[in-house]
Short mmCIF file of the C-alpha atoms (twelve columns), coordinates in Angstrom:
data_MODEL
# 
_entry.id   MODEL 
# 
loop_
_atom_site.group_PDB 
_atom_site.id 
_atom_site.type_symbol 
_atom_site.label_atom_id 
_atom_site.label_alt_id 
_atom_site.label_comp_id 
_atom_site.label_asym_id 
_atom_site.label_seq_id 
_atom_site.Cartn_x 
_atom_site.Cartn_y 
_atom_site.Cartn_z 
_atom_site.pdbx_PDB_model_num 
ATOM 1   C CA . MET A 1   -1.720  7.240   26.151 1 
ATOM 2   C CA . SER A 2   0.209   7.219   22.896 1 
ATOM 3   C CA . PRO A 3   2.828   4.499   22.459 1 
ATOM 4   C CA . GLU A 4   6.415   5.589   22.517 1 
ATOM 5   C CA . ALA A 5   9.242   4.218   20.422 1 
ATOM 6   C CA . PRO A 6   10.009  0.637   21.438 1 
ATOM 7   C CA . SER A 7   12.848  0.281   23.885 1 
ATOM 8   C CA . SER A 8   15.574  -2.351  23.986 1 
ATOM 9   C CA . GLN A 9   13.583  -4.390  26.495 1 
ATOM 10  C CA . PRO A 10  13.579  -8.173  25.998 1 
ATOM 11  C CA . GLN A 11  10.632  -9.230  23.884 1 
ATOM 12  C CA . LEU A 12  7.973   -11.729 24.849 1 
ATOM 13  C CA . THR A 13  6.734   -14.059 22.134 1 
ATOM 14  C CA . VAL A 14  3.109   -13.059 21.558 1 
ATOM 15  C CA . PRO A 15  0.427   -15.283 19.999 1 
ATOM 16  C CA . THR A 16  -2.898  -14.239 18.546 1 
ATOM 17  C CA . PRO A 17  -5.000  -12.815 21.427 1 
ATOM 18  C CA . LEU A 18  -7.534  -15.026 23.139 1 
ATOM 19  C CA . SER A 19  -10.650 -13.586 24.747 1 
ATOM 20  C CA . ARG A 20  -11.002 -13.651 28.492 1 
ATOM 21  C CA . ARG A 21  -13.158 -11.686 30.925 1 
ATOM 22  C CA . SER A 22  -13.496 -8.769  28.517 1 
ATOM 23  C CA . LEU A 23  -16.582 -6.571  28.913 1 
ATOM 24  C CA . LEU A 24  -18.347 -8.819  31.400 1 
ATOM 25  C CA . ARG A 25  -21.170 -6.335  31.811 1 
ATOM 26  C CA . ALA A 26  -21.472 -5.272  28.171 1 
ATOM 27  C CA . GLY A 27  -24.498 -7.418  27.429 1 
ATOM 28  C CA . ALA A 28  -24.822 -10.488 25.240 1 
ATOM 29  C CA . ALA A 29  -21.647 -11.312 23.388 1 
ATOM 30  C CA . THR A 30  -21.252 -13.283 20.196 1 
ATOM 31  C CA . ALA A 31  -19.593 -16.625 20.861 1 
ATOM 32  C CA . ALA A 32  -16.881 -18.026 18.647 1 
ATOM 33  C CA . GLY A 33  -18.532 -20.493 16.269 1 
ATOM 34  C CA . LEU A 34  -17.203 -23.951 15.610 1 
ATOM 35  C CA . GLY A 35  -17.119 -23.500 11.862 1 
ATOM 36  C CA . LEU A 36  -14.865 -20.452 11.791 1 
ATOM 37  C CA . GLY A 37  -11.264 -20.616 10.641 1 
ATOM 38  C CA . LEU A 38  -9.657  -20.236 14.063 1 
ATOM 39  C CA . THR A 39  -5.895  -19.970 14.421 1 
ATOM 40  C CA . THR A 40  -3.327  -19.609 17.151 1 
ATOM 41  C CA . ALA A 41  0.364   -18.879 17.181 1 
ATOM 42  C CA . GLY A 42  3.320   -19.764 19.371 1 
ATOM 43  C CA . CYS A 43  3.431   -18.855 23.034 1 
ATOM 44  C CA . GLY A 44  7.131   -19.203 23.791 1 
ATOM 45  C CA . PHE A 45  8.821   -18.570 27.110 1 
ATOM 46  C CA . LEU A 46  10.210  -15.146 27.875 1 
ATOM 47  C CA . SER A 47  13.687  -14.533 26.565 1 
ATOM 48  C CA . SER A 48  16.317  -13.330 28.996 1 
ATOM 49  C CA . GLY A 49  18.026  -9.976  28.714 1 
ATOM 50  C CA . PRO A 50  19.488  -7.027  30.576 1 
ATOM 51  C CA . THR A 51  17.462  -4.951  32.984 1 
ATOM 52  C CA . ALA A 52  15.366  -2.565  30.936 1 
ATOM 53  C CA . ASP A 53  15.682  0.413   33.268 1 
ATOM 54  C CA . SER A 54  18.606  0.862   35.643 1 
ATOM 55  C CA . ASP A 55  16.343  2.104   38.438 1 
ATOM 56  C CA . SER A 56  13.810  -0.756  38.220 1 
ATOM 57  C CA . GLN A 57  15.349  -2.446  41.268 1 
ATOM 58  C CA . GLU A 58  15.482  0.722   43.365 1 
ATOM 59  C CA . SER A 59  12.931  1.366   46.085 1 
ATOM 60  C CA . ILE A 60  10.031  3.515   44.862 1 
ATOM 61  C CA . ASP A 61  9.004   6.580   46.834 1 
ATOM 62  C CA . VAL A 62  5.302   6.312   47.634 1 
ATOM 63  C CA . LYS A 63  4.094   9.714   46.473 1 
ATOM 64  C CA . VAL A 64  2.136   11.357  43.703 1 
ATOM 65  C CA . ASP A 65  4.479   11.722  40.743 1 
ATOM 66  C CA . GLY A 66  1.845   12.122  38.014 1 
ATOM 67  C CA . ASP A 67  -1.457  10.751  36.780 1 
ATOM 68  C CA . LEU A 68  -1.972  6.973   36.895 1 
ATOM 69  C CA . VAL A 69  -1.719  5.251   33.505 1 
ATOM 70  C CA . TYR A 70  -3.752  2.104   34.162 1 
ATOM 71  C CA . PHE A 71  -3.917  -1.116  32.066 1 
ATOM 72  C CA . ASN A 72  -6.370  -3.850  33.074 1 
ATOM 73  C CA . TRP A 73  -9.210  -6.073  31.908 1 
ATOM 74  C CA . ALA A 74  -12.224 -3.976  30.935 1 
ATOM 75  C CA . ASP A 75  -14.541 -3.037  33.807 1 
ATOM 76  C CA . PHE A 76  -12.395 -4.885  36.351 1 
ATOM 77  C CA . VAL A 77  -12.334 -2.333  39.182 1 
ATOM 78  C CA . ASP A 78  -15.378 -0.634  40.708 1 
ATOM 79  C CA . PRO A 79  -15.625 2.810   39.009 1 
ATOM 80  C CA . ALA A 80  -16.445 4.330   42.390 1 
ATOM 81  C CA . VAL A 81  -13.089 3.127   43.727 1 
ATOM 82  C CA . LEU A 82  -11.227 4.682   40.811 1 
ATOM 83  C CA . ALA A 83  -13.124 7.940   41.269 1 
ATOM 84  C CA . GLY A 84  -12.283 7.929   44.974 1 
ATOM 85  C CA . PHE A 85  -8.579  7.566   44.206 1 
ATOM 86  C CA . GLU A 86  -8.703  10.460  41.753 1 
ATOM 87  C CA . GLY A 87  -10.484 12.676  44.272 1 
ATOM 88  C CA . GLU A 88  -8.232  11.886  47.216 1 
ATOM 89  C CA . TYR A 89  -4.920  12.339  45.419 1 
ATOM 90  C CA . GLY A 90  -5.867  14.930  42.800 1 
ATOM 91  C CA . VAL A 91  -4.832  12.758  39.852 1 
ATOM 92  C CA . LYS A 92  -6.499  11.276  36.799 1 
ATOM 93  C CA . VAL A 93  -6.726  7.540   36.121 1 
ATOM 94  C CA . ILE A 94  -5.978  7.202   32.404 1 
ATOM 95  C CA . GLN A 95  -7.477  3.854   31.472 1 
ATOM 96  C CA . SER A 96  -6.592  1.382   28.750 1 
ATOM 97  C CA . ASN A 97  -7.865  -2.188  28.539 1 
ATOM 98  C CA . PHE A 98  -6.675  -5.533  27.187 1 
ATOM 99  C CA . ASP A 99  -8.673  -8.642  26.329 1 
ATOM 100 C CA . SER A 100 -5.917  -11.200 26.905 1 
ATOM 101 C CA . MET A 101 -2.514  -11.566 28.507 1 
ATOM 102 C CA . GLU A 102 -1.035  -11.805 25.043 1 
ATOM 103 C CA . GLY A 103 -2.657  -8.491  24.152 1 
ATOM 104 C CA . MET A 104 -1.242  -6.892  27.283 1 
ATOM 105 C CA . VAL A 105 2.289   -8.024  26.478 1 
ATOM 106 C CA . ALA A 106 1.995   -6.927  22.850 1 
ATOM 107 C CA . LYS A 107 1.353   -3.381  24.074 1 
ATOM 108 C CA . LEU A 108 4.335   -3.549  26.435 1 
ATOM 109 C CA . ASN A 109 6.543   -4.846  23.634 1 
ATOM 110 C CA . ALA A 110 5.358   -2.028  21.372 1 
ATOM 111 C CA . GLY A 111 6.818   0.461   23.846 1 
ATOM 112 C CA . ASN A 112 3.620   1.594   25.538 1 
ATOM 113 C CA . ARG A 113 4.237   2.854   29.071 1 
ATOM 114 C CA . TYR A 114 1.852   2.033   31.891 1 
ATOM 115 C CA . ASP A 115 2.101   2.663   35.617 1 
ATOM 116 C CA . ILE A 116 0.042   -0.300  36.822 1 
ATOM 117 C CA . ILE A 117 -0.778  -3.596  35.086 1 
ATOM 118 C CA . PHE A 118 -2.561  -6.776  36.182 1 
ATOM 119 C CA . PRO A 119 -0.839  -9.935  34.873 1 
ATOM 120 C CA . THR A 120 -1.899  -13.447 35.829 1 
ATOM 121 C CA . ALA A 121 0.557   -15.551 37.818 1 
ATOM 122 C CA . LYS A 122 2.443   -17.229 34.947 1 
ATOM 123 C CA . TRP A 123 2.693   -13.970 33.024 1 
ATOM 124 C CA . ALA A 124 3.929   -12.163 36.113 1 
ATOM 125 C CA . GLN A 125 6.702   -14.771 36.286 1 
ATOM 126 C CA . ARG A 126 7.632   -14.124 32.652 1 
ATOM 127 C CA . LEU A 127 7.715   -10.371 33.104 1 
ATOM 128 C CA . ALA A 128 9.767   -10.559 36.299 1 
ATOM 129 C CA . ALA A 129 12.214  -12.992 34.688 1 
ATOM 130 C CA . GLY A 130 12.689  -10.534 31.828 1 
ATOM 131 C CA . ASN A 131 13.421  -7.612  34.185 1 
ATOM 132 C CA . ARG A 132 10.235  -5.922  33.054 1 
ATOM 133 C CA . LEU A 133 8.855   -5.109  36.520 1 
ATOM 134 C CA . HIS A 134 9.809   -2.756  39.347 1 
ATOM 135 C CA . ARG A 135 10.532  -4.139  42.774 1 
ATOM 136 C CA . ILE A 136 7.724   -3.435  45.261 1 
ATOM 137 C CA . ASP A 137 8.902   -2.529  48.752 1 
ATOM 138 C CA . HIS A 138 6.181   -4.007  50.970 1 
ATOM 139 C CA . GLY A 139 7.427   -2.003  53.943 1 
ATOM 140 C CA . LYS A 140 6.319   1.215   52.229 1 
ATOM 141 C CA . LEU A 141 2.729   -0.004  51.815 1 
ATOM 142 C CA . LYS A 142 0.559   0.421   54.905 1 
ATOM 143 C CA . ASN A 143 -1.863  -2.294  53.816 1 
ATOM 144 C CA . ALA A 144 0.437   -4.957  52.336 1 
ATOM 145 C CA . GLU A 145 0.438   -6.874  55.610 1 
ATOM 146 C CA . SER A 146 -3.277  -7.579  55.156 1 
ATOM 147 C CA . ILE A 147 -2.166  -9.941  52.371 1 
ATOM 148 C CA . LEU A 148 1.308   -11.089 53.353 1 
ATOM 149 C CA . GLY A 149 0.523   -11.527 57.035 1 
ATOM 150 C CA . GLN A 150 -2.713  -13.422 56.397 1 
ATOM 151 C CA . TYR A 151 -2.006  -15.499 53.277 1 
ATOM 152 C CA . ALA A 152 1.382   -17.189 53.641 1 
ATOM 153 C CA . TYR A 153 1.082   -18.536 50.092 1 
ATOM 154 C CA . PHE A 154 1.471   -15.038 48.663 1 
ATOM 155 C CA . ALA A 155 4.416   -14.116 50.860 1 
ATOM 156 C CA . ASP A 156 6.580   -16.329 48.660 1 
ATOM 157 C CA . PRO A 157 4.586   -17.534 45.620 1 
ATOM 158 C CA . TRP A 158 6.135   -19.823 42.999 1 
ATOM 159 C CA . TYR A 159 5.809   -17.174 40.284 1 
ATOM 160 C CA . ASP A 160 7.534   -14.309 42.153 1 
ATOM 161 C CA . SER A 161 10.004  -15.154 44.919 1 
ATOM 162 C CA . ASP A 162 9.167   -13.226 48.108 1 
ATOM 163 C CA . SER A 163 6.566   -11.298 46.090 1 
ATOM 164 C CA . ARG A 164 9.374   -8.960  45.051 1 
ATOM 165 C CA . HIS A 165 7.538   -7.586  42.021 1 
ATOM 166 C CA . THR A 166 3.850   -8.284  42.644 1 
ATOM 167 C CA . LEU A 167 0.995   -8.410  45.104 1 
ATOM 168 C CA . PRO A 168 -2.106  -10.517 44.372 1 
ATOM 169 C CA . PHE A 169 -5.277  -8.778  43.185 1 
ATOM 170 C CA . THR A 170 -7.896  -11.516 42.727 1 
ATOM 171 C CA . MET A 171 -8.154  -15.309 43.006 1 
ATOM 172 C CA . TYR A 172 -10.361 -17.717 41.079 1 
ATOM 173 C CA . LYS A 173 -10.843 -21.327 40.072 1 
ATOM 174 C CA . THR A 174 -12.469 -23.025 37.101 1 
ATOM 175 C CA . GLY A 175 -15.523 -25.258 37.089 1 
ATOM 176 C CA . ILE A 176 -18.757 -25.932 35.227 1 
ATOM 177 C CA . GLY A 177 -21.811 -23.680 35.221 1 
ATOM 178 C CA . TRP A 178 -25.177 -24.859 33.982 1 
ATOM 179 C CA . ARG A 179 -28.855 -23.981 33.750 1 
ATOM 180 C CA . LYS A 180 -30.990 -26.213 35.914 1 
ATOM 181 C CA . ASP A 181 -34.079 -25.291 33.915 1 
ATOM 182 C CA . LYS A 182 -32.460 -26.848 30.835 1 
ATOM 183 C CA . ILE A 183 -30.707 -29.974 32.056 1 
ATOM 184 C CA . GLY A 184 -31.799 -30.644 35.630 1 
ATOM 185 C CA . ASP A 185 -30.778 -29.844 39.170 1 
ATOM 186 C CA . ASP A 186 -27.794 -32.131 39.593 1 
ATOM 187 C CA . LEU A 187 -24.705 -33.082 37.618 1 
ATOM 188 C CA . GLY A 188 -22.113 -35.717 38.370 1 
ATOM 189 C CA . GLY A 189 -19.426 -33.501 39.870 1 
ATOM 190 C CA . SER A 190 -16.921 -34.382 37.153 1 
ATOM 191 C CA . TRP A 191 -15.395 -32.922 34.005 1 
ATOM 192 C CA . ASP A 192 -17.245 -35.797 32.308 1 
ATOM 193 C CA . ASP A 193 -20.383 -33.691 32.730 1 
ATOM 194 C CA . LEU A 194 -19.405 -31.586 29.707 1 
ATOM 195 C CA . TRP A 195 -20.348 -34.654 27.668 1 
ATOM 196 C CA . ASN A 196 -23.872 -34.658 29.214 1 
ATOM 197 C CA . ALA A 197 -26.360 -35.827 26.570 1 
ATOM 198 C CA . ARG A 198 -29.018 -33.317 27.675 1 
ATOM 199 C CA . ALA A 199 -26.670 -30.416 26.970 1 
ATOM 200 C CA . LYS A 200 -25.440 -31.604 23.568 1 
ATOM 201 C CA . GLY A 201 -25.150 -28.716 21.124 1 
ATOM 202 C CA . ARG A 202 -25.489 -26.132 23.906 1 
ATOM 203 C CA . VAL A 203 -22.106 -26.569 25.600 1 
ATOM 204 C CA . PHE A 204 -19.352 -23.964 25.629 1 
ATOM 205 C CA . VAL A 205 -15.768 -24.231 26.774 1 
ATOM 206 C CA . LEU A 206 -13.569 -21.241 27.518 1 
ATOM 207 C CA . ASP A 207 -11.688 -19.683 24.622 1 
ATOM 208 C CA . ASP A 208 -8.458  -20.208 26.543 1 
ATOM 209 C CA . ARG A 209 -5.706  -22.671 25.682 1 
ATOM 210 C CA . ASP A 210 -4.566  -23.541 29.167 1 
ATOM 211 C CA . GLU A 211 -8.056  -23.839 30.621 1 
ATOM 212 C CA . VAL A 212 -9.293  -26.231 27.937 1 
ATOM 213 C CA . LEU A 213 -6.168  -28.387 27.769 1 
ATOM 214 C CA . GLY A 214 -6.087  -28.228 31.563 1 
ATOM 215 C CA . PHE A 215 -9.544  -29.625 32.267 1 
ATOM 216 C CA . ALA A 216 -8.953  -32.491 29.831 1 
ATOM 217 C CA . ALA A 217 -5.635  -33.217 31.544 1 
ATOM 218 C CA . LEU A 218 -7.333  -33.361 34.936 1 
ATOM 219 C CA . LYS A 219 -10.057 -35.611 33.513 1 
ATOM 220 C CA . LEU A 220 -7.319  -38.019 32.422 1 
ATOM 221 C CA . GLY A 221 -5.352  -37.759 35.673 1 
ATOM 222 C CA . LEU A 222 -2.502  -35.797 34.057 1 
ATOM 223 C CA . ASP A 223 -0.612  -32.694 35.119 1 
ATOM 224 C CA . VAL A 224 -2.626  -29.566 34.369 1 
ATOM 225 C CA . SER A 225 0.319   -27.941 32.542 1 
ATOM 226 C CA . THR A 226 1.767   -31.043 30.887 1 
ATOM 227 C CA . THR A 227 3.929   -30.551 27.812 1 
ATOM 228 C CA . ASP A 228 4.568   -34.263 27.241 1 
ATOM 229 C CA . VAL A 229 3.762   -35.105 23.614 1 
ATOM 230 C CA . ASP A 230 2.050   -38.390 24.488 1 
ATOM 231 C CA . ASP A 231 -0.034  -36.694 27.177 1 
ATOM 232 C CA . LEU A 232 -1.034  -33.964 24.756 1 
ATOM 233 C CA . GLY A 233 -2.034  -36.594 22.207 1 
ATOM 234 C CA . ARG A 234 -4.429  -38.143 24.736 1 
ATOM 235 C CA . ILE A 235 -5.732  -34.725 25.720 1 
ATOM 236 C CA . THR A 236 -6.355  -33.759 22.091 1 
ATOM 237 C CA . GLU A 237 -8.264  -36.959 21.345 1 
ATOM 238 C CA . THR A 238 -10.393 -36.447 24.444 1 
ATOM 239 C CA . LEU A 239 -11.271 -32.903 23.414 1 
ATOM 240 C CA . LEU A 240 -11.984 -33.890 19.825 1 
ATOM 241 C CA . SER A 241 -14.582 -36.320 21.167 1 
ATOM 242 C CA . LEU A 242 -16.282 -33.320 22.796 1 
ATOM 243 C CA . ARG A 243 -16.277 -31.178 19.657 1 
ATOM 244 C CA . PRO A 244 -19.533 -32.553 18.163 1 
ATOM 245 C CA . ARG A 245 -21.301 -31.585 21.393 1 
ATOM 246 C CA . LEU A 246 -19.994 -28.016 21.530 1 
ATOM 247 C CA . ARG A 247 -21.787 -24.894 20.470 1 
ATOM 248 C CA . GLY A 248 -18.570 -22.912 20.608 1 
ATOM 249 C CA . PHE A 249 -15.521 -21.572 22.373 1 
ATOM 250 C CA . SER A 250 -16.327 -18.497 24.440 1 
ATOM 251 C CA . SER A 251 -14.960 -16.862 27.565 1 
ATOM 252 C CA . ASP A 252 -18.207 -14.964 28.152 1 
ATOM 253 C CA . SER A 253 -19.797 -17.623 30.340 1 
ATOM 254 C CA . TYR A 254 -21.483 -14.791 32.280 1 
ATOM 255 C CA . ASN A 255 -23.719 -13.708 29.387 1 
ATOM 256 C CA . ASN A 256 -23.989 -17.081 27.650 1 
ATOM 257 C CA . LEU A 257 -25.721 -18.535 30.702 1 
ATOM 258 C CA . LEU A 258 -27.843 -15.460 31.377 1 
ATOM 259 C CA . ASN A 259 -29.245 -15.208 27.860 1 
ATOM 260 C CA . GLY A 260 -29.674 -18.956 27.380 1 
ATOM 261 C CA . ASN A 261 -27.060 -19.438 24.665 1 
ATOM 262 C CA . ALA A 262 -25.476 -22.026 26.939 1 
ATOM 263 C CA . ALA A 263 -27.112 -24.845 28.821 1 
ATOM 264 C CA . MET A 264 -23.674 -25.679 30.218 1 
ATOM 265 C CA . THR A 265 -20.304 -23.968 30.110 1 
ATOM 266 C CA . GLN A 266 -16.826 -24.145 31.506 1 
ATOM 267 C CA . ALA A 267 -16.637 -21.051 33.713 1 
ATOM 268 C CA . TRP A 268 -14.471 -19.028 36.069 1 
ATOM 269 C CA . SER A 269 -15.807 -18.887 39.620 1 
ATOM 270 C CA . GLY A 270 -15.724 -15.094 39.702 1 
ATOM 271 C CA . ASP A 271 -17.844 -14.778 36.573 1 
ATOM 272 C CA . MET A 272 -20.465 -17.046 38.105 1 
ATOM 273 C CA . ALA A 273 -20.530 -14.901 41.234 1 
ATOM 274 C CA . ALA A 274 -20.787 -11.690 39.176 1 
ATOM 275 C CA . MET A 275 -23.747 -13.177 37.342 1 
ATOM 276 C CA . LEU A 276 -25.725 -13.236 40.595 1 
ATOM 277 C CA . SER A 277 -26.203 -9.473  40.390 1 
ATOM 278 C CA . GLN A 278 -27.854 -9.856  36.978 1 
ATOM 279 C CA . ALA A 279 -29.868 -13.057 37.363 1 
ATOM 280 C CA . LYS A 280 -33.544 -12.542 38.224 1 
ATOM 281 C CA . ASP A 281 -33.592 -16.020 39.745 1 
ATOM 282 C CA . PRO A 282 -30.167 -17.325 40.818 1 
ATOM 283 C CA . SER A 283 -31.692 -20.691 41.693 1 
ATOM 284 C CA . VAL A 284 -31.967 -21.406 37.944 1 
ATOM 285 C CA . PHE A 285 -28.182 -21.732 37.766 1 
ATOM 286 C CA . GLY A 286 -25.695 -24.192 39.186 1 
ATOM 287 C CA . PHE A 287 -21.930 -24.267 39.504 1 
ATOM 288 C CA . GLU A 288 -19.775 -27.265 40.349 1 
ATOM 289 C CA . ILE A 289 -16.110 -27.993 40.948 1 
ATOM 290 C CA . ALA A 290 -15.012 -31.269 39.369 1 
ATOM 291 C CA . LYS A 291 -13.803 -34.009 41.674 1 
ATOM 292 C CA . GLU A 292 -10.748 -34.508 39.421 1 
ATOM 293 C CA . GLY A 293 -9.551  -31.014 40.371 1 
ATOM 294 C CA . ALA A 294 -10.088 -27.354 39.552 1 
ATOM 295 C CA . PRO A 295 -7.400  -25.085 38.082 1 
ATOM 296 C CA . VAL A 296 -6.717  -22.072 40.292 1 
ATOM 297 C CA . ASN A 297 -5.186  -18.751 39.324 1 
ATOM 298 C CA . SER A 298 -4.629  -15.206 40.506 1 
ATOM 299 C CA . ASP A 299 -4.222  -11.782 38.982 1 
ATOM 300 C CA . CYS A 300 -1.495  -9.517  40.324 1 
ATOM 301 C CA . TYR A 301 -0.705  -5.864  40.813 1 
ATOM 302 C CA . ALA A 302 2.580   -5.058  39.042 1 
ATOM 303 C CA . ILE A 303 4.464   -1.895  38.077 1 
ATOM 304 C CA . PRO A 304 6.313   -2.025  34.724 1 
ATOM 305 C CA . SER A 305 9.993   -1.130  34.872 1 
ATOM 306 C CA . ASN A 306 9.439   1.734   32.398 1 
ATOM 307 C CA . ALA A 307 6.513   3.266   34.320 1 
ATOM 308 C CA . ARG A 308 6.575   7.057   34.325 1 
ATOM 309 C CA . HIS A 309 4.708   7.369   37.619 1 
ATOM 310 C CA . PRO A 310 5.678   4.444   39.869 1 
ATOM 311 C CA . GLY A 311 5.084   6.501   43.025 1 
ATOM 312 C CA . THR A 312 1.450   7.040   42.078 1 
ATOM 313 C CA . ALA A 313 1.185   3.325   41.262 1 
ATOM 314 C CA . MET A 314 2.379   2.445   44.773 1 
ATOM 315 C CA . LEU A 315 -0.215  4.805   46.247 1 
ATOM 316 C CA . PHE A 316 -2.863  3.127   44.096 1 
ATOM 317 C CA . ILE A 317 -1.969  -0.369  45.287 1 
ATOM 318 C CA . ASP A 318 -2.101  0.742   48.921 1 
ATOM 319 C CA . TYR A 319 -5.416  2.516   48.300 1 
ATOM 320 C CA . MET A 320 -6.897  -0.584  46.666 1 
ATOM 321 C CA . LEU A 321 -5.932  -2.658  49.726 1 
ATOM 322 C CA . ARG A 322 -7.911  -0.524  52.151 1 
ATOM 323 C CA . PRO A 323 -10.688 -2.720  53.645 1 
ATOM 324 C CA . GLU A 324 -13.523 -0.531  52.355 1 
ATOM 325 C CA . ASN A 325 -12.160 -0.625  48.803 1 
ATOM 326 C CA . VAL A 326 -11.512 -4.366  48.898 1 
ATOM 327 C CA . LYS A 327 -15.163 -4.841  49.903 1 
ATOM 328 C CA . LYS A 328 -16.443 -2.614  47.097 1 
ATOM 329 C CA . ASN A 329 -14.359 -4.391  44.472 1 
ATOM 330 C CA . ILE A 330 -15.342 -7.879  45.627 1 
ATOM 331 C CA . GLU A 331 -19.025 -6.988  45.462 1 
ATOM 332 C CA . TYR A 332 -18.607 -5.349  42.063 1 
ATOM 333 C CA . LEU A 333 -16.414 -7.968  40.364 1 
ATOM 334 C CA . GLY A 334 -17.546 -11.224 41.920 1 
ATOM 335 C CA . TYR A 335 -13.923 -12.274 42.441 1 
ATOM 336 C CA . PRO A 336 -12.424 -12.892 45.899 1 
ATOM 337 C CA . MET A 337 -9.248  -11.141 46.980 1 
ATOM 338 C CA . PRO A 338 -6.607  -12.653 49.271 1 
ATOM 339 C CA . VAL A 339 -6.893  -9.857  51.819 1 
ATOM 340 C CA . GLY A 340 -7.380  -10.695 55.469 1 
ATOM 341 C CA . GLY A 341 -10.839 -9.685  56.715 1 
ATOM 342 C CA . SER A 342 -12.506 -9.820  53.282 1 
ATOM 343 C CA . GLU A 343 -13.520 -13.478 53.438 1 
ATOM 344 C CA . ASP A 344 -16.982 -12.873 54.897 1 
ATOM 345 C CA . THR A 345 -17.790 -10.342 52.180 1 
ATOM 346 C CA . TYR A 346 -17.146 -12.897 49.465 1 
ATOM 347 C CA . ALA A 347 -18.857 -15.738 51.328 1 
ATOM 348 C CA . ALA A 348 -22.021 -13.631 51.600 1 
ATOM 349 C CA . LEU A 349 -21.871 -12.746 47.913 1 
ATOM 350 C CA . VAL A 350 -21.644 -16.360 46.747 1 
ATOM 351 C CA . GLU A 351 -24.034 -17.901 49.242 1 
ATOM 352 C CA . PRO A 352 -26.137 -19.359 46.383 1 
ATOM 353 C CA . PHE A 353 -22.915 -20.786 44.849 1 
ATOM 354 C CA . PRO A 354 -20.673 -21.908 47.739 1 
ATOM 355 C CA . GLU A 355 -18.543 -23.801 45.218 1 
ATOM 356 C CA . CYS A 356 -17.234 -20.394 44.073 1 
ATOM 357 C CA . LEU A 357 -15.321 -19.950 47.325 1 
ATOM 358 C CA . VAL A 358 -11.542 -19.899 46.883 1 
ATOM 359 C CA . SER A 359 -9.485  -20.410 50.019 1 
ATOM 360 C CA . ALA A 360 -5.845  -20.652 51.001 1 
ATOM 361 C CA . GLU A 361 -6.316  -24.422 51.005 1 
ATOM 362 C CA . ASP A 362 -7.278  -24.381 47.319 1 
ATOM 363 C CA . LEU A 363 -4.011  -22.648 46.503 1 
ATOM 364 C CA . LYS A 364 -2.017  -25.527 47.997 1 
ATOM 365 C CA . ASP A 365 -3.323  -28.028 45.437 1 
ATOM 366 C CA . ASP A 366 -0.661  -26.851 42.946 1 
ATOM 367 C CA . LEU A 367 -3.143  -26.558 40.098 1 
ATOM 368 C CA . TYR A 368 -1.837  -23.256 38.760 1 
ATOM 369 C CA . PHE A 369 -0.922  -23.144 35.081 1 
ATOM 370 C CA . ARG A 370 2.887   -23.045 34.845 1 
ATOM 371 C CA . ASN A 371 5.287   -21.793 32.199 1 
ATOM 372 C CA . GLY A 372 7.043   -24.413 30.125 1 
ATOM 373 C CA . THR A 373 10.061  -24.410 27.858 1 
ATOM 374 C CA . THR A 374 9.762   -22.958 24.379 1 
ATOM 375 C CA . LYS A 375 9.456   -26.471 22.945 1 
ATOM 376 C CA . GLY A 376 6.870   -27.442 25.523 1 
ATOM 377 C CA . GLU A 377 4.764   -24.340 24.920 1 
ATOM 378 C CA . GLN A 378 4.891   -24.970 21.189 1 
ATOM 379 C CA . ALA A 379 3.626   -28.499 21.773 1 
ATOM 380 C CA . ARG A 380 0.707   -27.104 23.765 1 
ATOM 381 C CA . ASP A 381 0.008   -24.573 21.005 1 
ATOM 382 C CA . SER A 382 -0.065  -27.360 18.432 1 
ATOM 383 C CA . ALA A 383 -2.534  -29.360 20.521 1 
ATOM 384 C CA . TRP A 384 -4.748  -26.302 20.957 1 
ATOM 385 C CA . THR A 385 -4.654  -25.522 17.233 1 
ATOM 386 C CA . ARG A 386 -5.803  -29.055 16.458 1 
ATOM 387 C CA . VAL A 387 -8.641  -28.832 18.991 1 
ATOM 388 C CA . LYS A 388 -9.838  -25.476 17.628 1 
ATOM 389 C CA . ALA A 389 -9.655  -26.684 14.031 1 
ATOM 390 C CA . GLY A 390 -11.639 -29.781 14.932 1 
# 
């Protein structure tokens, strides 16, 4: 869909995009090399401002009001589910994709209009705080209770009070994946394992600021989202000691492990589960959750306040929450969904990697990445820039 003229909506500060989960099934991807001139920019907190659209707080009628303009990670819903929605409601799903949260927000700031987007928790908080999202009336969704009645956490999450603007899509946590045929069957169950001598030169970490600073913080017993300058100094020094052992920064842990580029990599649990469908011998691979703690996160359904077809978006959310569609998407993506009755589907999928399981108990550990002040986010950007520059 062609961008329209930018509106007077409050602007999010957007840094250079970082890769994450893009094109998981597109084959081997080129990892970011250590010798490249890598840069980042500021990631400030959302500025406040007036409500962008006067009707963004009004209840949305759940009805077809046009085709669905859809904005998500690439290949992040089962194509059969999208086709089923088109067939049932007589609409087209007009797809666009982003490769980072920063990229998503840049498109919103440019004036592009989408009916459904999929922000992560902290970005959902930013968008809601900036009056950039429609309210979602749970009472008008037949299947919302399968989340809100089964997962109390999401009835009133920290990032969106009373889930006024969002419903959760997927959940995941971060750990370490490795090839047993390269470095052995067992690791130590700690973030220290990334320094494993047998993996030296074949280690990747995610190309993601919060994930990399976060694991080092947990290793040191610090808050996963710390913005304290002294803490960040310790974190930076810890990560710089890992740099000589790294092959690169890459968020394509899925393909790096499959094709042997990585002997060990920081990885999202869902990517490890998705890899099972491609691995000829899943027993070659291992996945562990560090004893110091694992960051957890969730993606959300959200409807931008300037959506042209919010009624169709509401129908889409309800359609996606049908049990048969939840099952299809879990099996396709490898990511669990906080929908009551879907737990056995995911448990069966990750039987070779039980560490991939994400439960309501994991959510209570308060290891989500949180938004900081502008100054705090700039301090984290500076630490990340130093780590990437080496």
